[in-house]
Amino acid sequence: MASAREQIRSLVRSGDTFDQPAEDIAELQLEAAREAFAAHRERIPLLRTRAEETGVREVTGLDDLVPLLFSHTSYKSYPVSLITAGRWDRLLRWYSTVSVVEPDEVDVDGVRDIDEWTERITSGTSGKVSFLNCDGTDLRFLHDILENLTCWPDPLPPDPVRRGYLLAPASGPMRSIDGFRWHADVFALPGETRLLTEDPMRVSELMTSALLRRRMAEGTATPQEISSFETASGSREEELGAAMTRIVDDIAAHRDEPLLIAGMNNQQFTLIQALRARGVPDDGLHPDTLVLSGGGNKGRALPDDYQQQFAAFYQGVRRVRSYGMTELQGSCLACEHGNYHVPPWVIPLVLDQAGEKLLNPEHGVVEGRFAFLDVSLEGRWGGLISGDRVFVDFSPCECGRSGPAVLPDIQRFGDLGGDDKITCAATLDSYVRGMIHG
């Protein structure tokens, strides 16, 4: 008989993945949580230590999961000095505390930079890089989600009939780049995908840039470093601007054909403004056009109404609307009423702001910090506390499907004023430092 986790993963191909009988799915999720904890406890030192310190020996209810959740900073808890000093062995030791990875099975000899290191073990994201381990099972499941749920609740058949535009590099250790390329493979015409740049995204360049910006803000960067940085940034901006212009021209020329347009929100907003300037009206693209976007609005780089502008310009096309984060397999997808339904392999856990108390009701709406356990993951523990303030409705949705669903009013606690501090000890920074330096 298939395990509970296998049964839940199989729901990605069911009639309506997001409308499972509430009592049945709750029982299956709890059993899957038990399986996930048993499978990962001995293989992930950070989880094992947390379980020992809190006395959780098995998962008997959702309350048992709360002290086992990692913070959203856990996958960024490594010292940057390990990268700048090239201590790849110690960085690997840190990585093995939060992932299902055996250090003895990864060869870091001869690694020259962080990009070579990531190529040998995992994928990351920008800023201070989050290293999120995925094994083959996880990647295959992501492909299943893409092929079966893109544009849910009216899923798009996996048919390569579109002219593709990816507002992204050719490759890079970033989940969104992988997702864009996978969508192009499934939904775009072979050989008909245009990229913002053929150059790969390199983690070393992202981190060097971030560190220099910090030093510039602190006033410790040298004039030569600043000059070189500004020259390189200006050249790069000019190059990408020219590439965006070519994409804008091509979209304007082919807007009566089915297109695939994928990019993070900043690039999407730039594209929309340029297309409007070229005379492409709102609701002016072919109705079989598929649009992928994401990334939120960290740092308020976009106007407050950017989502409304997206909706107006892309009116009438097939557009993926979702709430999620790179730590999740797939996303919470929006129904006809705009509520984000939680997929069955994700157990939503609404916590108080401190991240210590479970607030899940049996029915109705609750406000709190969004946390979850993704039971589908094999390469790492799927329990995480996010930085998001959400409202989650555990009653049936207006669309008629069972809950729970995350309501559209989502904000970062850090944007609501005050410090965004999770007081739970799940990050165990002192423990991680001991593992690295021990």
PDB file of N, CA, C and O in Angstrom, residues 2-52:
ATOM      1  N   ALA A   2       0.491   2.261  -0.779  1.00  0.00           N
ATOM      2  CA  ALA A   2       1.267   3.499  -0.861  1.00  0.00           C
ATOM      3  C   ALA A   2       1.256   4.223   0.480  1.00  0.00           C
ATOM      4  O   ALA A   2       0.269   4.188   1.223  1.00  0.00           O
ATOM      5  N   SER A   3       2.359   4.860   0.792  1.00  0.00           N
ATOM      6  CA  SER A   3       2.441   5.636   2.028  1.00  0.00           C
ATOM      7  C   SER A   3       1.521   6.846   1.927  1.00  0.00           C
ATOM      8  O   SER A   3       1.047   7.219   0.839  1.00  0.00           O
ATOM      9  N   ALA A   4       1.258   7.483   3.078  1.00  0.00           N
ATOM     10  CA  ALA A   4       0.403   8.672   3.092  1.00  0.00           C
ATOM     11  C   ALA A   4       1.013   9.789   2.246  1.00  0.00           C
ATOM     12  O   ALA A   4       0.302  10.510   1.535  1.00  0.00           O
ATOM     13  N   ARG A   5       2.340   9.918   2.304  1.00  0.00           N
ATOM     14  CA  ARG A   5       2.991  10.971   1.510  1.00  0.00           C
ATOM     15  C   ARG A   5       2.854  10.690   0.020  1.00  0.00           C
ATOM     16  O   ARG A   5       2.630  11.600  -0.772  1.00  0.00           O
ATOM     17  N   GLU A   6       2.970   9.439  -0.372  1.00  0.00           N
ATOM     18  CA  GLU A   6       2.785   9.083  -1.784  1.00  0.00           C
ATOM     19  C   GLU A   6       1.339   9.322  -2.212  1.00  0.00           C
ATOM     20  O   GLU A   6       1.083   9.803  -3.329  1.00  0.00           O
ATOM     21  N   GLN A   7       0.401   9.009  -1.340  1.00  0.00           N
ATOM     22  CA  GLN A   7      -1.006   9.237  -1.669  1.00  0.00           C
ATOM     23  C   GLN A   7      -1.289  10.721  -1.864  1.00  0.00           C
ATOM     24  O   GLN A   7      -2.028  11.111  -2.782  1.00  0.00           O
ATOM     25  N   ILE A   8      -0.694  11.545  -1.015  1.00  0.00           N
ATOM     26  CA  ILE A   8      -0.909  12.988  -1.144  1.00  0.00           C
ATOM     27  C   ILE A   8      -0.266  13.526  -2.418  1.00  0.00           C
ATOM     28  O   ILE A   8      -0.863  14.347  -3.128  1.00  0.00           O
ATOM     29  N   ARG A   9       0.944  13.067  -2.731  1.00  0.00           N
ATOM     30  CA  ARG A   9       1.574  13.526  -3.972  1.00  0.00           C
ATOM     31  C   ARG A   9       0.745  13.127  -5.188  1.00  0.00           C
ATOM     32  O   ARG A   9       0.699  13.856  -6.185  1.00  0.00           O
ATOM     33  N   SER A  10       0.083  11.985  -5.136  1.00  0.00           N
ATOM     34  CA  SER A  10      -0.710  11.523  -6.277  1.00  0.00           C
ATOM     35  C   SER A  10      -1.923  12.412  -6.527  1.00  0.00           C
ATOM     36  O   SER A  10      -2.500  12.387  -7.625  1.00  0.00           O
ATOM     37  N   LEU A  11      -2.330  13.222  -5.552  1.00  0.00           N
ATOM     38  CA  LEU A  11      -3.492  14.092  -5.718  1.00  0.00           C
ATOM     39  C   LEU A  11      -3.258  15.194  -6.732  1.00  0.00           C
ATOM     40  O   LEU A  11      -4.203  15.869  -7.156  1.00  0.00           O
ATOM     41  N   VAL A  12      -1.991  15.409  -7.126  1.00  0.00           N
ATOM     42  CA  VAL A  12      -1.702  16.422  -8.137  1.00  0.00           C
ATOM     43  C   VAL A  12      -2.351  16.051  -9.461  1.00  0.00           C
ATOM     44  O   VAL A  12      -2.594  16.918 -10.315  1.00  0.00           O
ATOM     45  N   ARG A  13      -2.690  14.769  -9.640  1.00  0.00           N
ATOM     46  CA  ARG A  13      -3.321  14.314 -10.887  1.00  0.00           C
ATOM     47  C   ARG A  13      -4.798  13.982 -10.679  1.00  0.00           C
ATOM     48  O   ARG A  13      -5.420  13.365 -11.537  1.00  0.00           O
ATOM     49  N   SER A  14      -5.370  14.359  -9.545  1.00  0.00           N
ATOM     50  CA  SER A  14      -6.768  14.020  -9.259  1.00  0.00           C
ATOM     51  C   SER A  14      -7.708  14.978  -9.985  1.00  0.00           C
ATOM     52  O   SER A  14      -7.281  15.956 -10.596  1.00  0.00           O
ATOM     53  N   GLY A  15      -9.014  14.723  -9.888  1.00  0.00           N
ATOM     54  CA  GLY A  15      -9.994  15.551 -10.579  1.00  0.00           C
ATOM     55  C   GLY A  15      -9.885  17.021 -10.224  1.00  0.00           C
ATOM     56  O   GLY A  15      -9.810  17.879 -11.097  1.00  0.00           O
ATOM     57  N   ASP A  16      -9.909  17.347  -8.952  1.00  0.00           N
ATOM     58  CA  ASP A  16      -9.677  18.716  -8.501  1.00  0.00           C
ATOM     59  C   ASP A  16      -8.777  18.638  -7.277  1.00  0.00           C
ATOM     60  O   ASP A  16      -9.222  18.380  -6.165  1.00  0.00           O
ATOM     61  N   THR A  17      -7.504  18.874  -7.504  1.00  0.00           N
ATOM     62  CA  THR A  17      -6.491  18.727  -6.454  1.00  0.00           C
ATOM     63  C   THR A  17      -6.848  19.518  -5.208  1.00  0.00           C
ATOM     64  O   THR A  17      -6.595  19.077  -4.080  1.00  0.00           O
ATOM     65  N   PHE A  18      -7.459  20.692  -5.381  1.00  0.00           N
ATOM     66  CA  PHE A  18      -7.691  21.603  -4.263  1.00  0.00           C
ATOM     67  C   PHE A  18      -9.067  21.438  -3.629  1.00  0.00           C
ATOM     68  O   PHE A  18      -9.461  22.257  -2.809  1.00  0.00           O
ATOM     69  N   ASP A  19      -9.794  20.404  -3.991  1.00  0.00           N
ATOM     70  CA  ASP A  19     -11.112  20.204  -3.405  1.00  0.00           C
ATOM     71  C   ASP A  19     -11.246  18.770  -2.911  1.00  0.00           C
ATOM     72  O   ASP A  19     -11.993  17.960  -3.461  1.00  0.00           O
ATOM     73  N   GLN A  20     -10.500  18.476  -1.858  1.00  0.00           N
ATOM     74  CA  GLN A  20     -10.532  17.153  -1.237  1.00  0.00           C
ATOM     75  C   GLN A  20     -11.416  17.189   0.009  1.00  0.00           C
ATOM     76  O   GLN A  20     -11.469  18.218   0.701  1.00  0.00           O
ATOM     77  N   PRO A  21     -12.120  16.108   0.323  1.00  0.00           N
ATOM     78  CA  PRO A  21     -12.956  16.084   1.536  1.00  0.00           C
ATOM     79  C   PRO A  21     -12.143  16.457   2.771  1.00  0.00           C
ATOM     80  O   PRO A  21     -11.092  15.871   3.030  1.00  0.00           O
ATOM     81  N   ALA A  22     -12.622  17.442   3.513  1.00  0.00           N
ATOM     82  CA  ALA A  22     -11.845  18.027   4.607  1.00  0.00           C
ATOM     83  C   ALA A  22     -11.402  16.992   5.644  1.00  0.00           C
ATOM     84  O   ALA A  22     -10.228  16.960   6.042  1.00  0.00           O
ATOM     85  N   GLU A  23     -12.310  16.134   6.090  1.00  0.00           N
ATOM     86  CA  GLU A  23     -11.950  15.168   7.126  1.00  0.00           C
ATOM     87  C   GLU A  23     -10.956  14.138   6.597  1.00  0.00           C
ATOM     88  O   GLU A  23     -10.003  13.773   7.286  1.00  0.00           O
ATOM     89  N   ASP A  24     -11.156  13.684   5.374  1.00  0.00           N
ATOM     90  CA  ASP A  24     -10.257  12.680   4.796  1.00  0.00           C
ATOM     91  C   ASP A  24      -8.853  13.240   4.624  1.00  0.00           C
ATOM     92  O   ASP A  24      -7.866  12.577   4.946  1.00  0.00           O
ATOM     93  N   ILE A  25      -8.762  14.464   4.116  1.00  0.00           N
ATOM     94  CA  ILE A  25      -7.446  15.035   3.850  1.00  0.00           C
ATOM     95  C   ILE A  25      -6.742  15.374   5.158  1.00  0.00           C
ATOM     96  O   ILE A  25      -5.514  15.246   5.266  1.00  0.00           O
ATOM     97  N   ALA A  26      -7.471  15.771   6.189  1.00  0.00           N
ATOM     98  CA  ALA A  26      -6.854  16.077   7.477  1.00  0.00           C
ATOM     99  C   ALA A  26      -6.211  14.829   8.077  1.00  0.00           C
ATOM    100  O   ALA A  26      -5.090  14.882   8.609  1.00  0.00           O
ATOM    101  N   GLU A  27      -6.906  13.702   7.982  1.00  0.00           N
ATOM    102  CA  GLU A  27      -6.364  12.443   8.507  1.00  0.00           C
ATOM    103  C   GLU A  27      -5.136  12.006   7.712  1.00  0.00           C
ATOM    104  O   GLU A  27      -4.128  11.574   8.284  1.00  0.00           O
ATOM    105  N   LEU A  28      -5.226  12.142   6.389  1.00  0.00           N
ATOM    106  CA  LEU A  28      -4.096  11.754   5.534  1.00  0.00           C
ATOM    107  C   LEU A  28      -2.892  12.665   5.771  1.00  0.00           C
ATOM    108  O   LEU A  28      -1.746  12.196   5.804  1.00  0.00           O
ATOM    109  N   GLN A  29      -3.140  13.956   5.961  1.00  0.00           N
ATOM    110  CA  GLN A  29      -2.047  14.904   6.211  1.00  0.00           C
ATOM    111  C   GLN A  29      -1.333  14.594   7.521  1.00  0.00           C
ATOM    112  O   GLN A  29      -0.105  14.664   7.592  1.00  0.00           O
ATOM    113  N   LEU A  30      -2.083  14.264   8.558  1.00  0.00           N
ATOM    114  CA  LEU A  30      -1.460  13.971   9.842  1.00  0.00           C
ATOM    115  C   LEU A  30      -0.579  12.732   9.748  1.00  0.00           C
ATOM    116  O   LEU A  30       0.534  12.700  10.285  1.00  0.00           O
ATOM    117  N   GLU A  31      -1.052  11.704   9.041  1.00  0.00           N
ATOM    118  CA  GLU A  31      -0.235  10.510   8.855  1.00  0.00           C
ATOM    119  C   GLU A  31       1.004  10.831   8.017  1.00  0.00           C
ATOM    120  O   GLU A  31       2.107  10.345   8.301  1.00  0.00           O
ATOM    121  N   ALA A  32       0.841  11.678   7.013  1.00  0.00           N
ATOM    122  CA  ALA A  32       1.985  12.087   6.193  1.00  0.00           C
ATOM    123  C   ALA A  32       2.986  12.895   7.012  1.00  0.00           C
ATOM    124  O   ALA A  32       4.203  12.784   6.824  1.00  0.00           O
ATOM    125  N   ALA A  33       2.498  13.704   7.945  1.00  0.00           N
ATOM    126  CA  ALA A  33       3.378  14.467   8.821  1.00  0.00           C
ATOM    127  C   ALA A  33       4.188  13.534   9.710  1.00  0.00           C
ATOM    128  O   ALA A  33       5.390  13.757   9.946  1.00  0.00           O
ATOM    129  N   ARG A  34       3.542  12.480  10.213  1.00  0.00           N
ATOM    130  CA  ARG A  34       4.258  11.488  11.020  1.00  0.00           C
ATOM    131  C   ARG A  34       5.364  10.842  10.185  1.00  0.00           C
ATOM    132  O   ARG A  34       6.499  10.671  10.651  1.00  0.00           O
ATOM    133  N   GLU A  35       5.029  10.469   8.957  1.00  0.00           N
ATOM    134  CA  GLU A  35       6.014   9.833   8.081  1.00  0.00           C
ATOM    135  C   GLU A  35       7.168  10.768   7.780  1.00  0.00           C
ATOM    136  O   GLU A  35       8.337  10.355   7.800  1.00  0.00           O
ATOM    137  N   ALA A  36       6.861  12.035   7.491  1.00  0.00           N
ATOM    138  CA  ALA A  36       7.916  12.997   7.159  1.00  0.00           C
ATOM    139  C   ALA A  36       8.852  13.212   8.344  1.00  0.00           C
ATOM    140  O   ALA A  36      10.079  13.268   8.182  1.00  0.00           O
ATOM    141  N   PHE A  37       8.279  13.344   9.534  1.00  0.00           N
ATOM    142  CA  PHE A  37       9.107  13.548  10.727  1.00  0.00           C
ATOM    143  C   PHE A  37       9.992  12.333  10.980  1.00  0.00           C
ATOM    144  O   PHE A  37      11.196  12.461  11.236  1.00  0.00           O
ATOM    145  N   ALA A  38       9.416  11.133  10.871  1.00  0.00           N
ATOM    146  CA  ALA A  38      10.199   9.910  11.091  1.00  0.00           C
ATOM    147  C   ALA A  38      11.307   9.776  10.050  1.00  0.00           C
ATOM    148  O   ALA A  38      12.423   9.347  10.366  1.00  0.00           O
ATOM    149  N   ALA A  39      11.021  10.172   8.801  1.00  0.00           N
ATOM    150  CA  ALA A  39      12.003  10.028   7.726  1.00  0.00           C
ATOM    151  C   ALA A  39      13.144  11.025   7.855  1.00  0.00           C
ATOM    152  O   ALA A  39      14.302  10.714   7.539  1.00  0.00           O
ATOM    153  N   HIS A  40      12.853  12.234   8.348  1.00  0.00           N
ATOM    154  CA  HIS A  40      13.864  13.295   8.358  1.00  0.00           C
ATOM    155  C   HIS A  40      14.575  13.460   9.700  1.00  0.00           C
ATOM    156  O   HIS A  40      15.672  14.032   9.733  1.00  0.00           O
ATOM    157  N   ARG A  41      13.972  12.991  10.771  1.00  0.00           N
ATOM    158  CA  ARG A  41      14.529  13.266  12.095  1.00  0.00           C
ATOM    159  C   ARG A  41      15.989  12.828  12.208  1.00  0.00           C
ATOM    160  O   ARG A  41      16.836  13.600  12.682  1.00  0.00           O
ATOM    161  N   GLU A  42      16.314  11.633  11.796  1.00  0.00           N
ATOM    162  CA  GLU A  42      17.682  11.133  11.969  1.00  0.00           C
ATOM    163  C   GLU A  42      18.623  11.597  10.869  1.00  0.00           C
ATOM    164  O   GLU A  42      19.835  11.476  10.997  1.00  0.00           O
ATOM    165  N   ARG A  43      18.074  12.126   9.797  1.00  0.00           N
ATOM    166  CA  ARG A  43      18.917  12.514   8.664  1.00  0.00           C
ATOM    167  C   ARG A  43      19.236  14.005   8.655  1.00  0.00           C
ATOM    168  O   ARG A  43      20.160  14.436   7.954  1.00  0.00           O
ATOM    169  N   ILE A  44      18.477  14.819   9.406  1.00  0.00           N
ATOM    170  CA  ILE A  44      18.705  16.267   9.436  1.00  0.00           C
ATOM    171  C   ILE A  44      19.035  16.666  10.873  1.00  0.00           C
ATOM    172  O   ILE A  44      18.151  16.735  11.731  1.00  0.00           O
ATOM    173  N   PRO A  45      20.304  16.940  11.163  1.00  0.00           N
ATOM    174  CA  PRO A  45      20.712  17.222  12.546  1.00  0.00           C
ATOM    175  C   PRO A  45      19.948  18.358  13.205  1.00  0.00           C
ATOM    176  O   PRO A  45      19.650  18.284  14.404  1.00  0.00           O
ATOM    177  N   LEU A  46      19.630  19.426  12.475  1.00  0.00           N
ATOM    178  CA  LEU A  46      18.907  20.541  13.072  1.00  0.00           C
ATOM    179  C   LEU A  46      17.534  20.107  13.563  1.00  0.00           C
ATOM    180  O   LEU A  46      17.096  20.480  14.651  1.00  0.00           O
ATOM    181  N   LEU A  47      16.847  19.276  12.790  1.00  0.00           N
ATOM    182  CA  LEU A  47      15.534  18.773  13.201  1.00  0.00           C
ATOM    183  C   LEU A  47      15.672  17.822  14.374  1.00  0.00           C
ATOM    184  O   LEU A  47      14.878  17.882  15.329  1.00  0.00           O
ATOM    185  N   ARG A  48      16.668  16.946  14.350  1.00  0.00           N
ATOM    186  CA  ARG A  48      16.867  16.002  15.458  1.00  0.00           C
ATOM    187  C   ARG A  48      17.144  16.736  16.762  1.00  0.00           C
ATOM    188  O   ARG A  48      16.566  16.411  17.810  1.00  0.00           O
ATOM    189  N   THR A  49      17.987  17.765  16.693  1.00  0.00           N
ATOM    190  CA  THR A  49      18.309  18.521  17.906  1.00  0.00           C
ATOM    191  C   THR A  49      17.083  19.240  18.449  1.00  0.00           C
ATOM    192  O   THR A  49      16.832  19.252  19.655  1.00  0.00           O
ATOM    193  N   ARG A  50      16.309  19.824  17.534  1.00  0.00           N
ATOM    194  CA  ARG A  50      15.107  20.524  17.967  1.00  0.00           C
ATOM    195  C   ARG A  50      14.112  19.550  18.614  1.00  0.00           C
ATOM    196  O   ARG A  50      13.501  19.860  19.650  1.00  0.00           O
ATOM    197  N   ALA A  51      13.958  18.371  18.036  1.00  0.00           N
ATOM    198  CA  ALA A  51      13.043  17.374  18.593  1.00  0.00           C
ATOM    199  C   ALA A  51      13.490  16.937  19.981  1.00  0.00           C
ATOM    200  O   ALA A  51      12.674  16.787  20.901  1.00  0.00           O
ATOM    201  N   GLU A  52      14.802  16.739  20.160  1.00  0.00           N
ATOM    202  CA  GLU A  52      15.323  16.324  21.463  1.00  0.00           C
ATOM    203  C   GLU A  52      15.129  17.410  22.509  1.00  0.00           C
ATOM    204  O   GLU A  52      14.765  17.137  23.657  1.00  0.00           O
TER     205      GLU A  52
END
